[in-house]
Coordinates of C-alpha atoms in Angstrom, one line a residue:
Chain A
X1 CA -6.5 13.3 17.9
X2 CA -7.5 16.3 18.9
X3 CA -11.4 15.4 18.5
X4 CA -11.7 12.8 21.1
X5 CA -10.4 13.7 24.2
X6 CA -11.2 10.5 26.8
X7 CA -14.2 11.3 28.6
X8 CA -15.3 9.6 31.5
X9 CA -19.3 8.8 30.9
X10 CA -20.9 8.6 34.5
X11 CA -22.1 5.2 34.6
X12 CA -25.4 4.5 36.0
X13 CA -25.6 2.1 39.0
X14 CA -28.5 0.4 37.8
X15 CA -27.1 -1.2 34.6
X16 CA -25.4 -4.3 36.4
X17 CA -23.9 -7.0 34.3
X18 CA -27.1 -8.9 33.7
X19 CA -28.9 -5.6 32.2
X20 CA -25.9 -5.0 30.1
X21 CA -26.0 -8.2 28.1
X22 CA -29.6 -8.1 27.7
X23 CA -29.1 -4.6 26.4
X24 CA -26.6 -5.8 24.2
X25 CA -28.6 -8.5 22.9
X26 CA -31.5 -6.3 21.9
X27 CA -29.2 -3.9 19.9
X28 CA -28.1 -6.8 17.8
X29 CA -30.0 -6.0 14.6
X30 CA -29.3 -5.7 10.8
X31 CA -29.0 -2.2 10.6
X32 CA -25.3 -2.6 10.3
X33 CA -26.1 -4.4 7.1
X34 CA -27.1 -1.1 5.6
X35 CA -23.5 0.3 5.7
X36 CA -21.5 -2.8 5.3
X37 CA -23.7 -4.0 2.6
X38 CA -22.3 -2.1 -0.4
X39 CA -18.8 -3.0 0.4
X40 CA -19.5 -6.5 0.7
X41 CA -21.5 -6.5 -2.7
X42 CA -18.4 -5.3 -4.5
X43 CA -16.3 -7.3 -2.3
X44 CA -18.4 -10.4 -3.8
X45 CA -17.9 -9.5 -7.3
X46 CA -13.9 -8.6 -7.2
X47 CA -13.0 -11.2 -4.6
X48 CA -15.2 -13.9 -3.8
X49 CA -16.2 -14.6 -7.1
X50 CA -12.9 -14.5 -8.8
X51 CA -11.7 -16.8 -6.2
X52 CA -14.4 -19.5 -6.6
X53 CA -13.9 -18.8 -10.6
X54 CA -10.3 -19.5 -10.1
X55 CA -10.5 -22.7 -8.1
X56 CA -13.0 -23.9 -11.0
X57 CA -10.6 -23.2 -13.6
X58 CA -7.8 -24.9 -12.0
X59 CA -9.7 -28.2 -12.2
X60 CA -10.5 -28.2 -15.9
X61 CA -8.1 -28.4 -19.0
X62 CA -8.3 -26.9 -22.3
X63 CA -7.6 -29.2 -24.9
X64 CA -6.9 -28.8 -28.6
X65 CA -9.2 -31.9 -29.3
X66 CA -12.2 -32.2 -27.1
X67 CA -12.6 -28.6 -25.7
X68 CA -12.5 -28.4 -22.0
X69 CA -12.3 -31.4 -20.1
X70 CA -12.4 -32.0 -16.2
X71 CA -9.1 -33.3 -15.0
X72 CA -9.4 -33.0 -10.9
X73 CA -6.0 -32.1 -9.7
X74 CA -3.8 -32.7 -12.8
X75 CA -2.9 -29.0 -13.0
X76 CA -1.8 -29.1 -9.6
X77 CA 0.4 -32.3 -10.0
X78 CA 1.9 -30.7 -13.0
X79 CA 2.7 -27.4 -11.4
X80 CA 4.4 -29.4 -8.7
X81 CA 6.6 -31.2 -10.8
X82 CA 7.1 -28.0 -12.9
X83 CA 10.9 -26.7 -12.5
X84 CA 10.0 -23.3 -13.9
X85 CA 7.6 -23.0 -11.1
X86 CA 10.0 -24.3 -8.4
X87 CA 12.9 -21.8 -10.0
X88 CA 10.5 -18.9 -9.7
X89 CA 9.1 -20.0 -6.0
X90 CA 12.9 -20.4 -5.1
X91 CA 14.0 -16.8 -6.6
X92 CA 11.0 -14.9 -4.7
X93 CA 12.1 -17.1 -1.3
X94 CA 15.6 -15.9 -1.6
X95 CA 14.4 -12.2 -2.2
X96 CA 11.9 -12.9 0.9
X97 CA 14.9 -14.0 3.1
X98 CA 17.3 -10.9 2.1
X99 CA 15.2 -8.0 1.2
X100 CA 12.4 -8.0 4.0
X101 CA 14.7 -8.1 6.8
X102 CA 16.9 -5.6 5.3
X103 CA 14.0 -3.3 4.9
X104 CA 12.3 -3.5 8.0
X105 CA 15.5 -3.4 10.0
X106 CA 16.3 0.1 8.3
X107 CA 12.7 1.3 8.8
X108 CA 12.6 0.4 12.3
X109 CA 15.8 2.0 13.1
X110 CA 14.5 5.3 11.4
X111 CA 11.4 4.8 13.4
X112 CA 13.1 4.6 16.7
X113 CA 15.3 7.4 15.9
X114 CA 12.3 9.6 15.1
X115 CA 10.6 8.5 18.3
X116 CA 13.8 9.2 20.4
X117 CA 13.3 12.7 20.1
X118 CA 17.2 13.1 19.4
X119 CA 16.8 14.3 15.7
X120 CA 17.3 17.4 14.3
X121 CA 14.5 18.3 11.6
X122 CA 12.4 15.4 12.6
X123 CA 9.2 16.0 10.7
X124 CA 11.7 16.9 7.5
X125 CA 13.0 13.4 8.0
X126 CA 9.9 11.8 8.4
X127 CA 8.1 13.1 5.5
X128 CA 11.3 12.8 3.0
X129 CA 11.6 9.2 3.9
X130 CA 8.3 8.5 3.5
X131 CA 8.0 10.1 -0.1
X132 CA 9.2 7.1 -2.1
X133 CA 6.0 5.4 -1.2
X134 CA 4.1 7.9 -3.2
X135 CA 6.2 6.9 -6.5
X136 CA 4.3 4.2 -8.6
X137 CA 6.4 1.0 -9.2
X138 CA 6.5 1.7 -12.5
X139 CA 8.2 5.2 -12.1
X140 CA 10.6 3.9 -9.5
X141 CA 11.7 0.9 -11.7
X142 CA 12.2 3.0 -14.9
X143 CA 14.0 5.7 -12.7
X144 CA 16.3 3.0 -10.9
X145 CA 16.6 1.4 -14.5
X146 CA 18.2 4.1 -16.1
X147 CA 20.2 4.7 -13.2
X148 CA 21.5 1.2 -13.2
X149 CA 21.8 1.2 -17.0
X150 CA 25.5 1.7 -18.5
X151 CA 24.5 4.2 -21.2
X152 CA 23.2 7.2 -19.1
X153 CA 23.3 5.4 -15.6
X154 CA 25.0 6.4 -12.8
X155 CA 27.0 3.1 -12.8
X156 CA 28.2 4.2 -16.4
X157 CA 29.2 7.6 -15.0
X158 CA 31.1 6.3 -12.1
X159 CA 33.0 4.1 -14.1
X160 CA 34.0 6.6 -16.8
X161 CA 34.7 9.1 -14.1
X162 CA 37.1 7.0 -12.0
X163 CA 38.2 4.5 -14.6
X164 CA 36.4 1.5 -12.8
X165 CA 34.7 -1.4 -14.0
X166 CA 31.9 -1.9 -11.9
X167 CA 29.6 -4.9 -12.9
X168 CA 26.3 -3.9 -14.2
X169 CA 23.5 -4.0 -11.8
X170 CA 21.4 -5.5 -14.8
X171 CA 23.7 -8.5 -15.0
X172 CA 21.9 -11.8 -14.5
X173 CA 23.9 -12.1 -11.1
X174 CA 23.1 -8.8 -9.9
X175 CA 19.6 -8.4 -11.1
X176 CA 17.5 -9.9 -8.3
X177 CA 19.6 -7.6 -5.9
X178 CA 19.0 -4.6 -8.0
X179 CA 15.1 -5.2 -7.9
X180 CA 15.5 -5.8 -3.9
X181 CA 17.0 -2.3 -3.8
X182 CA 14.0 -0.9 -5.8
X183 CA 11.5 -2.5 -3.4
X184 CA 13.4 -1.6 -0.2
X185 CA 13.6 2.1 -1.7
X186 CA 10.0 2.3 -2.2
X187 CA 8.8 0.8 1.2
X188 CA 11.1 1.8 4.0
X189 CA 9.3 4.9 4.6
X190 CA 5.7 2.8 4.5
X191 CA 7.1 0.7 7.1
X192 CA 8.7 3.4 9.0
X193 CA 5.3 5.0 9.2
X194 CA 3.7 2.0 10.7
X195 CA 6.5 1.3 13.2
X196 CA 6.4 5.2 14.0
X197 CA 2.7 5.6 14.3
X198 CA 2.6 2.6 16.8
X199 CA 5.4 4.1 19.2
X200 CA 3.5 7.3 19.2
X201 CA 0.5 5.7 21.1
X202 CA 2.7 4.1 23.7
X203 CA 1.6 5.5 27.0
X204 CA 4.2 8.2 28.1
X205 CA 3.7 6.6 31.8
X206 CA 5.9 3.8 30.6
X207 CA 8.7 5.9 30.0
X208 CA 8.3 7.8 33.1
X209 CA 8.5 4.6 35.2
X210 CA 11.5 3.7 33.2
X211 CA 13.6 6.8 33.9
X212 CA 12.7 6.4 37.8
X213 CA 14.2 2.8 37.5
X214 CA 17.1 4.6 35.7
X215 CA 16.7 2.5 32.3
X216 CA 18.8 3.9 29.4
X217 CA 17.7 4.5 25.8
X218 CA 18.6 0.9 24.7
X219 CA 16.9 -0.7 27.7
X220 CA 13.8 1.3 27.1
X221 CA 13.8 0.5 23.2
X222 CA 14.6 -3.5 24.5
X223 CA 12.0 -3.5 27.3
X224 CA 9.3 -1.1 26.4
X225 CA 9.3 -0.1 23.0
X226 CA 9.8 -3.1 20.8
X227 CA 7.4 -5.3 23.0
X228 CA 4.9 -2.5 22.5
X229 CA 4.8 -2.4 18.7
X230 CA 5.2 -6.2 18.2
X231 CA 1.7 -6.0 16.8
X232 CA 2.9 -3.3 14.1
X233 CA 6.2 -5.4 13.4
X234 CA 3.8 -8.3 12.9
X235 CA 1.3 -6.5 10.4
X236 CA 4.5 -5.0 8.5
X237 CA 6.1 -8.4 8.1
X238 CA 3.1 -9.9 6.9
X239 CA 2.4 -7.2 4.3
X240 CA 6.0 -7.4 3.2
X241 CA 5.8 -11.5 2.8
X242 CA 2.8 -10.9 0.6
X243 CA 4.3 -8.5 -1.2
X244 CA 7.5 -10.5 -2.1
X245 CA 5.3 -13.4 -3.3
X246 CA 3.5 -11.2 -5.3
X247 CA 6.6 -9.6 -7.1
X248 CA 5.8 -8.6 -10.4
X249 CA 5.8 -4.9 -11.4
X250 CA 9.4 -4.1 -10.8
X251 CA 10.8 -7.4 -12.8
X252 CA 8.2 -6.9 -15.7
X253 CA 9.3 -3.3 -16.2
X254 CA 13.0 -4.0 -15.9
X255 CA 12.4 -6.9 -18.4
X256 CA 12.3 -4.0 -21.1
X257 CA 15.4 -2.4 -20.0
X258 CA 17.1 -5.6 -19.6
X259 CA 15.3 -8.4 -21.8
X260 CA 17.9 -11.2 -21.5
X261 CA 18.3 -11.5 -17.6
X262 CA 14.4 -11.6 -16.5
X263 CA 12.8 -14.8 -17.9
X264 CA 9.0 -15.0 -18.2
X265 CA 9.1 -17.2 -15.3
X266 CA 11.3 -14.8 -13.2
X267 CA 8.7 -14.8 -10.3
X268 CA 5.6 -17.2 -10.0
X269 CA 3.2 -14.0 -11.0
X270 CA 5.2 -13.4 -13.7
X271 CA 5.0 -16.9 -14.7
X272 CA 1.2 -16.8 -14.3
X273 CA 0.9 -13.8 -15.8
X274 CA 2.9 -15.2 -19.2
X275 CA 1.0 -18.6 -18.8
X276 CA -2.2 -16.5 -19.4
X277 CA -1.8 -13.7 -21.6
X278 CA 0.8 -15.0 -23.9
X279 CA 0.3 -18.7 -23.5
X280 CA -3.6 -18.7 -23.2
X281 CA -3.0 -21.4 -20.7
X282 CA -5.8 -20.0 -18.4
X283 CA -6.3 -23.2 -16.7
X284 CA -3.0 -23.7 -15.6
X285 CA -2.3 -20.3 -14.8
X286 CA -5.2 -20.3 -12.3
X287 CA -3.5 -23.1 -10.7
X288 CA -0.1 -21.6 -10.1
X289 CA -2.0 -18.5 -8.9
X290 CA -4.0 -20.6 -6.4
X291 CA -1.0 -22.4 -5.1
X292 CA 0.9 -19.2 -4.5
X293 CA -2.1 -17.9 -2.7
X294 CA -2.0 -20.9 -0.5
X295 CA 1.7 -20.5 0.4
X296 CA 1.2 -16.9 1.1
X297 CA -1.6 -17.6 3.3
X298 CA 0.2 -20.3 5.1
X299 CA 3.4 -18.1 5.7
X300 CA 1.3 -15.1 6.5
X301 CA -0.5 -17.3 9.1
X302 CA 3.0 -18.5 10.6
X303 CA 4.1 -15.3 11.0
X304 CA 1.1 -14.1 12.8
X305 CA 1.0 -17.2 14.9
X306 CA 4.6 -17.0 15.7
X307 CA 4.9 -13.2 16.5
X308 CA 1.8 -13.3 18.7
X309 CA 2.9 -16.2 20.6
X310 CA 6.1 -14.8 21.8
X311 CA 4.1 -11.9 23.3
X312 CA 2.5 -13.9 26.0
Chain B
X1 CA -21.3 20.4 19.2
X2 CA -24.6 20.7 20.9
X3 CA -25.2 17.2 19.9
X4 CA -22.1 16.4 22.4
X5 CA -23.4 18.2 25.3
X6 CA -26.9 16.9 24.9
X7 CA -25.3 13.5 24.6
X8 CA -24.0 12.9 28.0
X9 CA -27.0 13.3 30.3
X10 CA -29.1 11.3 28.1
X11 CA -26.9 8.7 27.5
X12 CA -26.2 8.2 31.3
X13 CA -29.8 8.3 32.0
X14 CA -30.3 5.5 29.7
X15 CA -27.7 3.1 31.0
X16 CA -24.3 2.2 30.1
X17 CA -23.8 1.7 26.4
X18 CA -22.5 -1.6 25.4
X19 CA -18.8 -1.7 25.4
X20 CA -17.2 -2.0 22.1
X21 CA -13.8 -3.5 21.1
X22 CA -11.0 -1.0 20.9
X23 CA -12.5 1.6 23.2
X24 CA -10.2 1.8 26.0
X25 CA -9.4 5.1 26.5
X26 CA -5.4 6.2 26.1
X27 CA -3.6 8.5 28.1
X28 CA -1.4 10.5 25.9
X29 CA 0.4 13.5 27.3
X30 CA 2.2 15.7 25.1
X31 CA 6.3 15.0 25.6
X32 CA 7.4 17.5 27.9
X33 CA 10.1 19.5 26.3
X34 CA 12.3 19.7 29.3
X35 CA 13.1 15.9 29.8
X36 CA 16.3 14.3 29.2
X37 CA 14.5 12.4 26.1
X38 CA 14.7 15.5 24.0
X39 CA 18.3 16.0 23.9
X40 CA 19.2 15.9 20.2
X41 CA 22.3 14.1 18.9
X42 CA 24.2 15.2 16.0
X43 CA 25.7 11.5 15.2
X44 CA 22.1 10.0 15.1
X45 CA 21.0 12.9 12.7
X46 CA 23.8 12.3 10.6
X47 CA 23.2 8.4 10.5
X48 CA 19.7 9.1 9.6
X49 CA 20.9 11.5 7.0
X50 CA 22.2 8.5 5.0
X51 CA 18.8 7.0 5.0
X52 CA 17.4 10.4 3.7
X53 CA 19.9 10.8 1.1
X54 CA 18.9 7.0 -0.1
X55 CA 15.3 8.4 -0.3
X56 CA 15.8 11.4 -1.9
X57 CA 18.6 10.9 -4.3
X58 CA 16.6 9.2 -6.8
X59 CA 14.0 11.9 -6.9
X60 CA 16.8 14.4 -7.4
X61 CA 18.1 12.3 -10.3
X62 CA 14.8 12.6 -11.8
X63 CA 14.4 16.2 -11.2
X64 CA 17.8 16.8 -12.8
X65 CA 17.4 14.7 -15.7
X66 CA 13.8 16.3 -16.7
X67 CA 15.9 19.4 -17.7
X68 CA 17.9 17.4 -20.1
X69 CA 17.7 16.9 -23.6
X70 CA 18.2 13.1 -25.3
X71 CA 21.6 14.3 -26.1
X72 CA 22.1 15.6 -22.7
X73 CA 21.1 12.5 -21.2
X74 CA 23.7 10.4 -22.8
X75 CA 26.4 13.0 -22.6
X76 CA 26.4 14.7 -19.1
X77 CA 26.8 13.6 -15.7
X78 CA 23.9 11.9 -14.1
X79 CA 23.4 13.9 -10.8
X80 CA 24.2 17.1 -12.3
X81 CA 22.5 19.7 -14.5
X82 CA 23.7 19.9 -18.2
X83 CA 24.6 23.1 -19.9
X84 CA 21.2 23.6 -21.7
X85 CA 18.3 23.5 -19.6
X86 CA 15.4 21.9 -21.6
X87 CA 12.8 21.3 -18.6
X88 CA 9.9 23.5 -20.3
X89 CA 10.8 22.2 -23.5
X90 CA 10.6 18.8 -22.3
X91 CA 7.1 19.2 -20.7
X92 CA 5.9 20.7 -23.7
X93 CA 7.1 17.9 -25.8
X94 CA 5.8 15.4 -23.3
X95 CA 2.5 16.9 -23.2
X96 CA 1.9 17.1 -27.2
X97 CA 3.9 14.0 -28.3
X98 CA 2.0 11.7 -30.3
X99 CA -1.3 14.0 -30.5
X100 CA -1.4 14.7 -26.7
X101 CA -1.7 11.1 -25.6
X102 CA 0.0 12.1 -22.3
X103 CA -2.8 14.4 -21.4
X104 CA -5.3 11.8 -22.2
X105 CA -3.5 9.3 -19.8
X106 CA -3.4 11.9 -17.3
X107 CA -7.2 12.5 -17.5
X108 CA -7.9 8.9 -17.6
X109 CA -5.7 8.6 -14.1
X110 CA -7.6 11.2 -12.7
X111 CA -11.0 9.5 -13.8
X112 CA -9.8 6.3 -12.1
X113 CA -8.6 8.0 -9.0
X114 CA -11.9 10.1 -8.6
X115 CA -14.2 7.1 -9.1
X116 CA -12.0 4.5 -7.9
X117 CA -10.1 5.9 -5.0
X118 CA -13.4 8.1 -4.1
X119 CA -15.6 5.0 -4.2
X120 CA -13.0 2.8 -2.1
X121 CA -12.9 5.7 0.5
X122 CA -16.9 6.0 0.6
X123 CA -17.2 2.0 0.8
X124 CA -14.6 1.8 3.4
X125 CA -15.9 4.5 5.6
X126 CA -19.5 2.9 5.5
X127 CA -18.2 -0.5 6.2
X128 CA -15.5 0.4 8.8
X129 CA -18.3 2.3 10.6
X130 CA -20.7 -0.7 10.5
X131 CA -18.0 -2.8 12.0
X132 CA -17.1 -0.5 15.0
X133 CA -20.4 0.7 15.9
X134 CA -23.0 -2.0 15.1
X135 CA -23.5 -5.5 16.4
X136 CA -25.2 -7.4 13.4
X137 CA -25.7 -11.0 12.5
X138 CA -22.3 -12.3 10.3
X139 CA -20.2 -9.4 11.9
X140 CA -17.7 -11.9 12.5
X141 CA -17.8 -13.8 9.4
X142 CA -17.5 -10.4 7.3
X143 CA -14.1 -9.9 9.4
X144 CA -12.9 -13.3 8.8
X145 CA -13.4 -13.0 5.2
X146 CA -12.0 -9.7 4.6
X147 CA -9.0 -10.1 6.6
X148 CA -8.3 -13.8 5.0
X149 CA -8.8 -11.7 1.7
X150 CA -5.8 -9.2 2.2
X151 CA -3.5 -12.6 2.2
X152 CA -4.5 -13.4 -1.3
X153 CA -2.1 -12.3 -3.8
X154 CA -3.8 -9.6 -6.3
X155 CA -2.4 -11.4 -9.1
X156 CA -4.2 -14.9 -7.9
X157 CA -7.5 -12.9 -8.7
X158 CA -6.4 -11.1 -12.0
X159 CA -6.8 -14.0 -14.4
X160 CA -10.0 -15.0 -13.1
X161 CA -11.2 -11.4 -13.1
X162 CA -10.0 -10.8 -16.5
X163 CA -11.9 -13.7 -17.8
X164 CA -15.1 -12.9 -15.8
X165 CA -14.9 -9.0 -16.8
X166 CA -14.2 -9.9 -20.5
X167 CA -17.5 -12.4 -20.7
X168 CA -19.4 -9.5 -19.0
X169 CA -17.9 -7.3 -21.9
X170 CA -16.1 -5.0 -19.5
X171 CA -12.7 -5.5 -20.5
X172 CA -11.0 -2.5 -22.4
X173 CA -13.4 -0.2 -20.6
X174 CA -12.7 2.3 -17.6
X175 CA -15.1 0.2 -15.6
X176 CA -12.4 -2.8 -15.6
X177 CA -10.2 -0.8 -13.7
X178 CA -12.7 1.2 -11.5
X179 CA -14.8 -1.6 -10.3
X180 CA -11.8 -3.7 -8.7
X181 CA -10.2 -0.4 -7.6
X182 CA -13.4 0.1 -5.2
X183 CA -12.3 -2.4 -2.7
X184 CA -9.7 -1.7 -0.3
X185 CA -9.4 -4.2 2.7
X186 CA -6.7 -2.1 4.2
X187 CA -8.8 1.0 3.9
X188 CA -11.6 -0.7 5.6
X189 CA -9.3 -2.1 8.6
X190 CA -8.0 1.4 9.1
X191 CA -11.6 3.0 9.1
X192 CA -12.6 0.4 11.5
X193 CA -10.1 0.9 14.0
X194 CA -10.3 4.9 13.5
X195 CA -14.1 4.9 14.1
X196 CA -13.9 2.7 16.9
X197 CA -12.1 5.3 18.8
X198 CA -13.1 8.5 17.3
X199 CA -17.0 8.0 17.6
X200 CA -18.3 7.9 21.0
X201 CA -21.4 5.5 21.5
X202 CA -23.1 8.0 23.6
X203 CA -23.4 10.5 20.5
X204 CA -25.1 7.8 18.2
X205 CA -27.5 6.9 21.2
X206 CA -28.4 10.6 22.0
X207 CA -29.0 11.2 18.1
X208 CA -31.6 8.5 17.9
X209 CA -33.1 9.2 21.0
X210 CA -33.5 12.6 19.4
X211 CA -35.5 10.9 16.7
X212 CA -32.6 10.8 14.0
X213 CA -32.6 7.9 11.4
X214 CA -29.5 6.1 10.8
X215 CA -28.7 7.7 7.9
X216 CA -29.1 11.0 9.7
X217 CA -26.9 9.8 12.5
X218 CA -24.1 8.7 10.4
X219 CA -23.9 11.5 8.0
X220 CA -24.6 14.7 10.5
X221 CA -23.3 13.0 13.5
X222 CA -20.6 10.6 12.9
X223 CA -19.1 11.7 9.5
X224 CA -17.5 15.3 10.9
X225 CA -15.8 13.2 13.7
X226 CA -14.6 10.8 10.9
X227 CA -12.7 13.5 8.9
X228 CA -8.9 12.7 9.6
X229 CA -9.5 9.2 9.2
X230 CA -11.2 9.7 5.9
X231 CA -8.3 12.0 4.8
X232 CA -6.0 9.2 5.4
X233 CA -7.9 6.3 3.8
X234 CA -8.3 8.6 0.8
X235 CA -4.8 9.2 0.5
X236 CA -3.8 5.5 0.7
X237 CA -6.5 4.3 -1.6
X238 CA -5.3 7.5 -4.1
X239 CA -1.9 6.2 -4.0
X240 CA -3.0 2.5 -4.9
X241 CA -5.0 3.7 -7.6
X242 CA -2.7 6.6 -9.2
X243 CA 0.2 3.9 -9.1
X244 CA -2.0 1.0 -10.3
X245 CA 0.0 -1.0 -13.1
X246 CA -1.0 -4.4 -13.1
X247 CA -4.7 -4.0 -13.2
X248 CA -4.8 -1.9 -16.0
X249 CA -2.0 -3.9 -17.7
X250 CA -4.2 -7.1 -18.1
X251 CA -7.6 -5.3 -18.6
X252 CA -6.8 -2.6 -21.2
X253 CA -5.7 -3.0 -24.6
X254 CA -6.6 0.4 -26.0
X255 CA -4.0 3.0 -25.2
X256 CA -6.6 5.6 -25.2
X257 CA -7.9 4.1 -21.8
X258 CA -4.2 3.8 -20.4
X259 CA -3.3 5.4 -16.9
X260 CA -0.2 7.3 -16.8
X261 CA 1.8 4.2 -15.4
X262 CA 0.8 2.1 -18.3
X263 CA 1.5 4.8 -21.0
X264 CA 5.0 5.6 -19.4
X265 CA 5.8 1.8 -19.7
X266 CA 4.8 1.8 -23.2
X267 CA 6.6 4.8 -24.0
X268 CA 10.0 3.2 -22.4
X269 CA 9.3 0.0 -24.4
X270 CA 8.9 1.7 -27.5
X271 CA 12.6 2.3 -27.9
X272 CA 13.1 -1.5 -27.9
X273 CA 10.7 -2.1 -30.9
X274 CA 11.9 -2.0 -34.4
X275 CA 11.7 1.3 -35.7
X276 CA 10.6 2.8 -32.8
X277 CA 11.8 6.3 -31.6
X278 CA 13.8 6.6 -28.3
X279 CA 11.9 9.1 -26.3
X280 CA 13.8 8.5 -22.9
X281 CA 13.8 12.3 -22.1
X282 CA 9.9 12.3 -22.6
X283 CA 9.7 9.1 -20.4
X284 CA 11.7 10.9 -17.5
X285 CA 10.0 14.2 -18.1
X286 CA 6.8 12.1 -17.9
X287 CA 7.7 10.2 -14.8
X288 CA 8.4 13.4 -13.1
X289 CA 5.0 15.1 -13.9
X290 CA 3.1 11.6 -12.8
X291 CA 4.6 11.9 -9.3
X292 CA 4.1 15.4 -8.7
X293 CA 0.5 15.7 -7.8
X294 CA 0.9 12.6 -5.2
X295 CA 3.9 14.1 -3.9
X296 CA 1.9 17.6 -3.6
X297 CA -0.9 15.8 -2.0
X298 CA 1.2 14.2 0.8
X299 CA 2.8 17.3 1.7
X300 CA -0.3 19.5 1.7
X301 CA -2.3 17.2 3.7
X302 CA 0.2 15.7 6.0
X303 CA -1.2 17.0 9.1
X304 CA -4.4 15.3 8.7
X305 CA -3.3 11.9 7.1
X306 CA -0.6 11.5 10.2
X307 CA -2.9 12.3 12.8
X308 CA -5.6 9.7 11.3
X309 CA -2.9 7.0 11.0
X310 CA -1.5 7.3 14.4
X311 CA -5.2 7.4 15.9
X312 CA -6.0 4.4 14.3
X313 CA -4.1 2.2 11.9
X314 CA -1.9 0.0 13.7
X315 CA -3.1 -0.4 17.4
X316 CA -3.4 -3.9 18.6

């Protein structure tokens, strides 16, 4: 930031702590609502109202005979006993457990490498590794999907050129890993940028102190850099957890390239989507979505609490 | 910057402004080139080169294969050019296929981005400014609600939003895509942390003392200071809107209103339908044309958004 050189404002001696609090109280006004108001109005329409409506939907059932009836928590009970829901949840949990750590580790290593000042062509690295983030999930999935394919894909090419028989990445055993690869490709750069921005604002005096103490690069990373960017790591982990539980675009688009390996309940979101838009089961679909929302929030909250607790 | 010079004496005279969160000034000295931390390492560069290769190879694949004919796609090696160079022909065919629907999708996407991302940025800037610089009743509640909302899966909202919008008669119109795009909690958060740091409260105080209205203080005094943050938020909301797939997927039936992402997927799916013509070369060329504007925007504006990001986004 070039515009905000930290300036020292001369403090008037008269303003003691008591004066300060009274000033603050008198400043408390509704003026801020002129600025936050428009955001909150649209927010209420596209966030709060749908959430409320979703909860309303989840306690009703649309029956062929008798129309809509209040059923209490029946839809929730049904979801908890629904093997398709559990299979979808298990799949994204496995995905989460493998893909998120791999992606964040690579992103962290790249960010630390950029920050170490030991790379040739640093800005070229930074912008190039970030570029996949600008690619829509649709394009990323189509692109990787073609490459995975055996017809004009790279796997087919390699098999042909070397007489190998590599398994198809779109086979039912590998398709989840293949999706993981697409998501990793899309978001390494984004996470790297989050980590890197956090690293650049670490006060340089800390490094100087470490240098005087004779700390090596790895020691500086372990003792200064990682603790300093813990907040950014927690934020990136939370975003990634939310993203994994919301997995939809990649499997839904790959489905058209590989219809037999990706079911309509491959992920919870895909399941909720198919329930509403192919099955017209809006009430049950809303229930599945709410359960996923609750699970997501619980895990995001747990990550946050755990991440922040270690700090102190 | 006459305002700024006028700001200090008057604000100092008026007493200390209430301290706000995130205002702790940070010492930032440029990295000195002579220090031992600037030693370059070939091994590290090569290792990072692997990640670079991973990031760029698919984009290279896209570029190479956009130059191939449908035949060439099937019969040549994926990572190198084919004998006949069909890029221009592919672009022309992409633009004219099916009565030029691709151009229509492109225009739709631009419309959604201008109104959706533009509007989202505007709302986020106003809201972030309010959270950073005003103490108003309900401020804490606003914070809690918005941060909580980030954790809610977009798809959890999709079904009820679709049902609500369809009762309001908005589905299958551009509004169904634009209105939900107007809210970017991440943009609000970015703008909030940025505004807290970029706008000295003294400047606002002095503008008020000089008799400026709140609106005037915001537009003439504060907005210029927020420029790098605004560019950052705009780029992130642009990416989100340009790349949006799920929302238009549920909201739009009529292909005339599709954005590029939905259109490309429809072209790809066409090969799988009975009697549908396989146009993979157009899908690939269309994909390339879809990502070029965003990549260009990121490259051209990188100086601005990167400074905006490190100044605000992820500080605790």
